[in-house]
């Protein structure tokens, strides 16, 4: 299971809507390794708090709730999945209440310690591509491959807006841009593990690049080295 010589870690960090989710998922599929979306875990905790009526700005209440939760992890079709107290939160992770609160959950240092521990444990399932905000800097600073994906804010807002139209049938570009900017600010100015370019990470500005171009760049590089 774990620590095999051939197990490797590809860490992909970057701000919201930088293209990292699609790129990471697709790169993992092409490399035939597990895909881990670390943001899903922060979203999962947020969903649990909303469901239990816990105010996400009340760190003490969030920590108390978190310490009572039971998480189970498993791999399904090369994708890491989890349940919280037996419930599968997948369908709720992108909902508006979760989206608007998750950055506040992610600033709580105890929550980050909890998630970083869980995330490191996922390497026991084998080689993986993990995406997030602190993967190459905190979770796996020694990862063999590190990338930092970015794109201009307007481009990111356009992408997220398109996604919202597809999933919810509505969305306002200006509002998306201001929500993204607000979240970026919280993510990059928080005291614990702020969003940053990890030491040794390769920066890819995806503005004007297709998903396939970014995926191929990463996959080719990993394959060339291994
Ligand atoms: O990548 P995402 O949009 O699903 O992330 C949701 C939130 O969780 C976002 O506010 C940043 C935070 N996050 C984090 O702080 N660290 C991670 N490794 C992943 C996500």
mmCIF file of C-alpha atoms and ligand atoms in Angstrom:
data_model
loop_
_atom_site.group_PDB
_atom_site.id
_atom_site.type_symbol
_atom_site.label_atom_id
_atom_site.label_comp_id
_atom_site.label_asym_id
_atom_site.label_seq_id
_atom_site.Cartn_x
_atom_site.Cartn_y
_atom_site.Cartn_z
ATOM 1 C CA UNK A 1 0.000 0.000 0.000
ATOM 2 C CA UNK A 2 2.272 2.740 1.218
ATOM 3 C CA UNK A 3 5.725 4.157 0.652
ATOM 4 C CA UNK A 4 6.496 2.135 -2.418
ATOM 5 C CA UNK A 5 9.518 3.353 -4.311
ATOM 6 C CA UNK A 6 7.374 4.237 -7.321
ATOM 7 C CA UNK A 7 4.814 6.234 -5.312
ATOM 8 C CA UNK A 8 5.184 9.885 -6.151
ATOM 9 C CA UNK A 9 3.360 13.080 -5.262
ATOM 10 C CA UNK A 10 2.340 15.854 -7.614
ATOM 11 C CA UNK A 11 1.356 18.968 -5.645
ATOM 12 C CA UNK A 12 -0.762 21.523 -7.499
ATOM 13 C CA UNK A 13 -1.554 24.812 -5.768
ATOM 14 C CA UNK A 14 -3.196 28.031 -6.861
ATOM 15 C CA UNK A 15 -6.118 30.416 -6.280
ATOM 16 C CA UNK A 16 -9.795 29.663 -7.001
ATOM 17 C CA UNK A 17 -10.688 29.138 -10.643
ATOM 18 C CA UNK A 18 -7.048 28.999 -11.740
ATOM 19 C CA UNK A 19 -7.969 25.794 -13.554
ATOM 20 C CA UNK A 20 -6.309 23.614 -10.955
ATOM 21 C CA UNK A 21 -9.278 21.291 -10.272
ATOM 22 C CA UNK A 22 -9.826 20.261 -13.875
ATOM 23 C CA UNK A 23 -6.102 20.105 -14.553
ATOM 24 C CA UNK A 24 -5.343 18.046 -11.435
ATOM 25 C CA UNK A 25 -8.170 15.584 -12.036
ATOM 26 C CA UNK A 26 -7.187 15.106 -15.659
ATOM 27 C CA UNK A 27 -3.447 14.856 -14.920
ATOM 28 C CA UNK A 28 -4.146 12.168 -12.290
ATOM 29 C CA UNK A 29 -6.306 10.256 -14.783
ATOM 30 C CA UNK A 30 -3.592 10.354 -17.433
ATOM 31 C CA UNK A 31 -0.892 9.361 -14.951
ATOM 32 C CA UNK A 32 -3.197 6.608 -13.584
ATOM 33 C CA UNK A 33 -2.736 7.728 -9.981
ATOM 34 C CA UNK A 34 -5.154 8.897 -7.277
ATOM 35 C CA UNK A 35 -6.656 12.380 -7.364
ATOM 36 C CA UNK A 36 -7.098 14.245 -4.090
ATOM 37 C CA UNK A 37 -9.057 17.500 -3.874
ATOM 38 C CA UNK A 38 -7.950 18.986 -0.551
ATOM 39 C CA UNK A 39 -10.465 21.843 -0.793
ATOM 40 C CA UNK A 40 -13.240 19.237 -0.679
ATOM 41 C CA UNK A 41 -12.210 18.428 2.879
ATOM 42 C CA UNK A 42 -12.401 22.060 4.008
ATOM 43 C CA UNK A 43 -15.740 22.246 2.208
ATOM 44 C CA UNK A 44 -16.860 19.030 3.894
ATOM 45 C CA UNK A 45 -16.162 20.477 7.329
ATOM 46 C CA UNK A 46 -18.008 23.644 6.326
ATOM 47 C CA UNK A 47 -21.005 21.621 5.161
ATOM 48 C CA UNK A 48 -21.035 19.766 8.467
ATOM 49 C CA UNK A 49 -20.958 23.050 10.414
ATOM 50 C CA UNK A 50 -23.793 24.545 8.354
ATOM 51 C CA UNK A 51 -25.805 21.358 8.756
ATOM 52 C CA UNK A 52 -25.332 21.382 12.521
ATOM 53 C CA UNK A 53 -26.138 25.091 12.768
ATOM 54 C CA UNK A 54 -22.615 26.000 13.920
ATOM 55 C CA UNK A 55 -21.434 29.552 13.136
ATOM 56 C CA UNK A 56 -18.200 29.188 11.133
ATOM 57 C CA UNK A 57 -16.801 32.348 12.721
ATOM 58 C CA UNK A 58 -17.091 30.696 16.134
ATOM 59 C CA UNK A 59 -13.778 28.817 16.058
ATOM 60 C CA UNK A 60 -14.325 27.155 19.442
ATOM 61 C CA UNK A 61 -17.664 25.690 18.312
ATOM 62 C CA UNK A 62 -16.207 24.580 14.958
ATOM 63 C CA UNK A 63 -13.263 22.833 16.670
ATOM 64 C CA UNK A 64 -15.568 21.174 19.167
ATOM 65 C CA UNK A 65 -17.756 19.889 16.317
ATOM 66 C CA UNK A 66 -14.740 18.807 14.236
ATOM 67 C CA UNK A 67 -13.311 16.783 17.115
ATOM 68 C CA UNK A 68 -16.590 14.876 17.361
ATOM 69 C CA UNK A 69 -16.734 13.986 13.650
ATOM 70 C CA UNK A 70 -15.713 10.630 12.234
ATOM 71 C CA UNK A 71 -14.172 10.739 8.769
ATOM 72 C CA UNK A 72 -13.681 7.747 6.530
ATOM 73 C CA UNK A 73 -11.585 7.820 3.376
ATOM 74 C CA UNK A 74 -11.644 5.511 0.383
ATOM 75 C CA UNK A 75 -10.644 5.469 -3.273
ATOM 76 C CA UNK A 76 -13.298 5.184 -5.966
ATOM 77 C CA UNK A 77 -12.179 5.161 -9.615
ATOM 78 C CA UNK A 78 -8.834 6.703 -8.641
ATOM 79 C CA UNK A 79 -10.539 9.571 -6.806
ATOM 80 C CA UNK A 80 -10.281 10.073 -3.040
ATOM 81 C CA UNK A 81 -13.741 10.165 -1.460
ATOM 82 C CA UNK A 82 -14.806 10.546 2.137
ATOM 83 C CA UNK A 83 -17.766 10.362 4.452
ATOM 84 C CA UNK A 84 -18.333 12.418 7.582
ATOM 85 C CA UNK A 85 -20.216 10.554 10.278
ATOM 86 C CA UNK A 86 -21.311 8.135 7.575
ATOM 87 C CA UNK A 87 -22.738 10.834 5.251
ATOM 88 C CA UNK A 88 -21.357 11.503 1.783
ATOM 89 C CA UNK A 89 -21.186 15.306 1.425
ATOM 90 C CA UNK A 90 -20.132 15.287 -2.268
ATOM 91 C CA UNK A 91 -23.355 16.786 -3.656
ATOM 92 C CA UNK A 92 -23.293 19.697 -1.214
ATOM 93 C CA UNK A 93 -19.671 20.788 -1.438
ATOM 94 C CA UNK A 94 -20.253 23.410 -4.142
ATOM 95 C CA UNK A 95 -23.499 24.803 -2.703
ATOM 96 C CA UNK A 96 -23.783 28.516 -1.964
ATOM 97 C CA UNK A 97 -23.827 28.255 1.872
ATOM 98 C CA UNK A 98 -20.621 26.207 1.754
ATOM 99 C CA UNK A 99 -18.970 28.395 -0.888
ATOM 100 C CA UNK A 100 -19.558 31.560 1.113
ATOM 101 C CA UNK A 101 -18.281 30.155 4.425
ATOM 102 C CA UNK A 102 -15.410 27.827 3.555
ATOM 103 C CA UNK A 103 -12.660 30.473 3.620
ATOM 104 C CA UNK A 104 -13.622 31.292 7.229
ATOM 105 C CA UNK A 105 -13.314 27.640 8.230
ATOM 106 C CA UNK A 106 -9.942 27.392 6.471
ATOM 107 C CA UNK A 107 -8.415 30.169 8.612
ATOM 108 C CA UNK A 108 -8.853 28.218 11.844
ATOM 109 C CA UNK A 109 -5.386 26.809 12.699
ATOM 110 C CA UNK A 110 -6.777 23.706 14.451
ATOM 111 C CA UNK A 111 -8.870 22.902 11.391
ATOM 112 C CA UNK A 112 -5.758 23.168 9.209
ATOM 113 C CA UNK A 113 -3.756 20.852 11.479
ATOM 114 C CA UNK A 114 -6.571 18.310 11.350
ATOM 115 C CA UNK A 115 -6.845 18.488 7.539
ATOM 116 C CA UNK A 116 -3.079 18.420 6.925
ATOM 117 C CA UNK A 117 -2.833 15.219 8.987
ATOM 118 C CA UNK A 118 -5.705 13.586 7.059
ATOM 119 C CA UNK A 119 -4.274 14.743 3.732
ATOM 120 C CA UNK A 120 -0.845 13.279 4.473
ATOM 121 C CA UNK A 121 -2.499 9.961 5.320
ATOM 122 C CA UNK A 122 -4.017 9.777 1.844
ATOM 123 C CA UNK A 123 -0.545 9.046 0.445
ATOM 124 C CA UNK A 124 -0.965 5.579 1.958
ATOM 125 C CA UNK A 125 -3.307 4.782 -0.922
ATOM 126 C CA UNK A 126 -0.409 5.240 -3.365
ATOM 127 C CA UNK A 127 0.907 7.821 -5.818
ATOM 128 C CA UNK A 128 -1.300 10.878 -6.165
ATOM 129 C CA UNK A 129 -1.996 14.278 -7.593
ATOM 130 C CA UNK A 130 -3.238 16.613 -4.860
ATOM 131 C CA UNK A 131 -4.591 20.090 -5.432
ATOM 132 C CA UNK A 132 -5.026 22.887 -2.920
ATOM 133 C CA UNK A 133 -3.517 26.033 -1.463
ATOM 134 C CA UNK A 134 -0.725 24.696 0.754
ATOM 135 C CA UNK A 135 0.093 21.299 -0.715
ATOM 136 C CA UNK A 136 3.618 22.045 -1.949
ATOM 137 C CA UNK A 137 4.346 24.346 0.983
ATOM 138 C CA UNK A 138 2.890 22.583 4.042
ATOM 139 C CA UNK A 139 1.227 19.234 3.322
ATOM 140 C CA UNK A 140 3.971 17.763 1.129
ATOM 141 C CA UNK A 141 6.922 20.191 1.079
ATOM 142 C CA UNK A 142 9.111 17.358 -0.236
ATOM 143 C CA UNK A 143 6.775 16.448 -3.110
ATOM 144 C CA UNK A 144 8.687 15.347 -6.170
ATOM 145 C CA UNK A 145 6.594 17.579 -8.447
ATOM 146 C CA UNK A 146 5.205 20.982 -7.517
ATOM 147 C CA UNK A 147 3.181 23.382 -9.619
ATOM 148 C CA UNK A 148 1.494 26.698 -8.932
ATOM 149 C CA UNK A 149 -1.308 27.491 -11.362
ATOM 150 C CA UNK A 150 -2.514 31.048 -11.779
ATOM 151 C CA UNK A 151 -4.620 33.110 -14.177
ATOM 152 C CA UNK A 152 -5.659 36.759 -14.379
ATOM 153 C CA UNK A 153 -8.559 37.594 -11.995
ATOM 154 C CA UNK A 154 -10.900 38.542 -14.863
ATOM 155 C CA UNK A 155 -10.168 35.263 -16.611
ATOM 156 C CA UNK A 156 -10.785 33.346 -13.394
ATOM 157 C CA UNK A 157 -14.094 35.167 -12.832
ATOM 158 C CA UNK A 158 -15.164 34.337 -16.392
ATOM 159 C CA UNK A 159 -14.357 30.648 -15.861
ATOM 160 C CA UNK A 160 -16.180 30.467 -12.538
ATOM 161 C CA UNK A 161 -19.151 32.330 -14.015
ATOM 162 C CA UNK A 162 -19.342 29.832 -16.872
ATOM 163 C CA UNK A 163 -19.268 26.976 -14.347
ATOM 164 C CA UNK A 164 -22.079 28.591 -12.332
ATOM 165 C CA UNK A 165 -24.206 29.002 -15.449
ATOM 166 C CA UNK A 166 -23.705 25.323 -16.207
ATOM 167 C CA UNK A 167 -24.419 24.066 -12.697
ATOM 168 C CA UNK A 168 -26.972 26.552 -11.376
ATOM 169 C CA UNK A 169 -28.265 28.231 -14.519
ATOM 170 C CA UNK A 170 -27.484 31.698 -13.154
ATOM 171 C CA UNK A 171 -24.626 33.932 -12.044
ATOM 172 C CA UNK A 172 -23.384 37.491 -12.303
ATOM 173 C CA UNK A 173 -19.797 38.071 -13.514
ATOM 174 C CA UNK A 174 -19.234 41.168 -11.361
ATOM 175 C CA UNK A 175 -20.496 39.368 -8.277
ATOM 176 C CA UNK A 176 -18.337 36.326 -9.065
ATOM 177 C CA UNK A 177 -15.286 38.577 -9.448
ATOM 178 C CA UNK A 178 -15.897 40.287 -6.102
ATOM 179 C CA UNK A 179 -16.549 36.956 -4.336
ATOM 180 C CA UNK A 180 -13.327 35.496 -5.810
ATOM 181 C CA UNK A 181 -11.335 38.581 -4.843
ATOM 182 C CA UNK A 182 -12.719 38.427 -1.313
ATOM 183 C CA UNK A 183 -11.817 34.745 -0.964
ATOM 184 C CA UNK A 184 -8.329 35.265 -2.468
ATOM 185 C CA UNK A 185 -7.726 37.987 0.090
ATOM 186 C CA UNK A 186 -8.749 35.787 3.038
ATOM 187 C CA UNK A 187 -6.744 32.832 1.639
ATOM 188 C CA UNK A 188 -3.558 34.796 0.987
ATOM 189 C CA UNK A 189 -3.502 36.961 4.106
ATOM 190 C CA UNK A 190 -4.401 34.395 6.750
ATOM 191 C CA UNK A 191 -1.743 33.720 9.377
ATOM 192 C CA UNK A 192 -1.612 29.938 9.026
ATOM 193 C CA UNK A 193 -0.512 28.498 5.688
ATOM 194 C CA UNK A 194 -1.491 31.422 3.449
ATOM 195 C CA UNK A 195 -1.815 30.810 -0.269
ATOM 196 C CA UNK A 196 1.703 31.255 -1.636
ATOM 197 C CA UNK A 197 3.979 29.928 -4.317
ATOM 198 C CA UNK A 198 5.658 26.923 -2.662
ATOM 199 C CA UNK A 199 9.435 26.795 -2.653
ATOM 200 C CA UNK A 200 10.556 24.965 -5.768
ATOM 201 C CA UNK A 201 7.153 25.089 -7.484
ATOM 202 C CA UNK A 202 6.887 25.762 -11.184
ATOM 203 C CA UNK A 203 4.479 28.643 -11.893
ATOM 204 C CA UNK A 204 2.110 28.171 -14.829
ATOM 205 C CA UNK A 205 -0.054 31.138 -15.863
ATOM 206 C CA UNK A 206 -3.005 29.413 -17.514
ATOM 207 C CA UNK A 207 -4.578 32.571 -18.996
ATOM 208 C CA UNK A 208 -4.906 31.832 -22.696
ATOM 209 C CA UNK A 209 -3.884 28.191 -22.296
ATOM 210 C CA UNK A 210 -6.274 25.301 -22.845
ATOM 211 C CA UNK A 211 -6.801 22.717 -20.106
ATOM 212 C CA UNK A 212 -5.157 20.091 -22.326
ATOM 213 C CA UNK A 213 -2.054 22.210 -22.789
ATOM 214 C CA UNK A 214 -1.616 22.586 -19.041
ATOM 215 C CA UNK A 215 -2.341 18.903 -18.361
ATOM 216 C CA UNK A 216 0.085 17.739 -21.049
ATOM 217 C CA UNK A 217 2.794 20.026 -19.741
ATOM 218 C CA UNK A 218 2.546 18.447 -16.284
ATOM 219 C CA UNK A 219 2.044 14.847 -17.429
ATOM 220 C CA UNK A 220 4.941 15.031 -19.889
ATOM 221 C CA UNK A 221 7.216 16.434 -17.236
ATOM 222 C CA UNK A 222 6.286 13.755 -14.693
ATOM 223 C CA UNK A 223 6.630 10.964 -17.254
ATOM 224 C CA UNK A 224 9.965 12.299 -18.454
ATOM 225 C CA UNK A 225 11.373 12.230 -14.937
ATOM 226 C CA UNK A 226 10.054 8.823 -13.940
HETATM 227 O O1 LIG B 1 -10.091 24.810 -3.857
HETATM 228 P P1 LIG B 1 -11.448 25.138 -3.248
HETATM 229 O O2 LIG B 1 -12.144 26.308 -3.904
HETATM 230 O O3 LIG B 1 -12.341 23.937 -3.162
HETATM 231 O O4 LIG B 1 -11.113 25.585 -1.750
HETATM 232 C C1 LIG B 1 -12.119 25.914 -0.860
HETATM 233 C C2 LIG B 1 -11.568 26.757 0.284
HETATM 234 O O5 LIG B 1 -10.705 25.979 1.098
HETATM 235 C C3 LIG B 1 -10.818 27.995 -0.120
HETATM 236 O O6 LIG B 1 -11.273 29.089 0.657
HETATM 237 C C4 LIG B 1 -9.387 27.713 0.235
HETATM 238 C C5 LIG B 1 -9.470 26.613 1.253
HETATM 239 N N1 LIG B 1 -8.395 25.642 1.082
HETATM 240 C C6 LIG B 1 -7.281 25.790 1.860
HETATM 241 O O7 LIG B 1 -7.205 26.730 2.646
HETATM 242 N N2 LIG B 1 -6.268 24.896 1.769
HETATM 243 C C7 LIG B 1 -6.344 23.878 0.894
HETATM 244 N N3 LIG B 1 -5.332 23.015 0.814
HETATM 245 C C8 LIG B 1 -7.473 23.739 0.070
HETATM 246 C C9 LIG B 1 -8.485 24.652 0.187
#
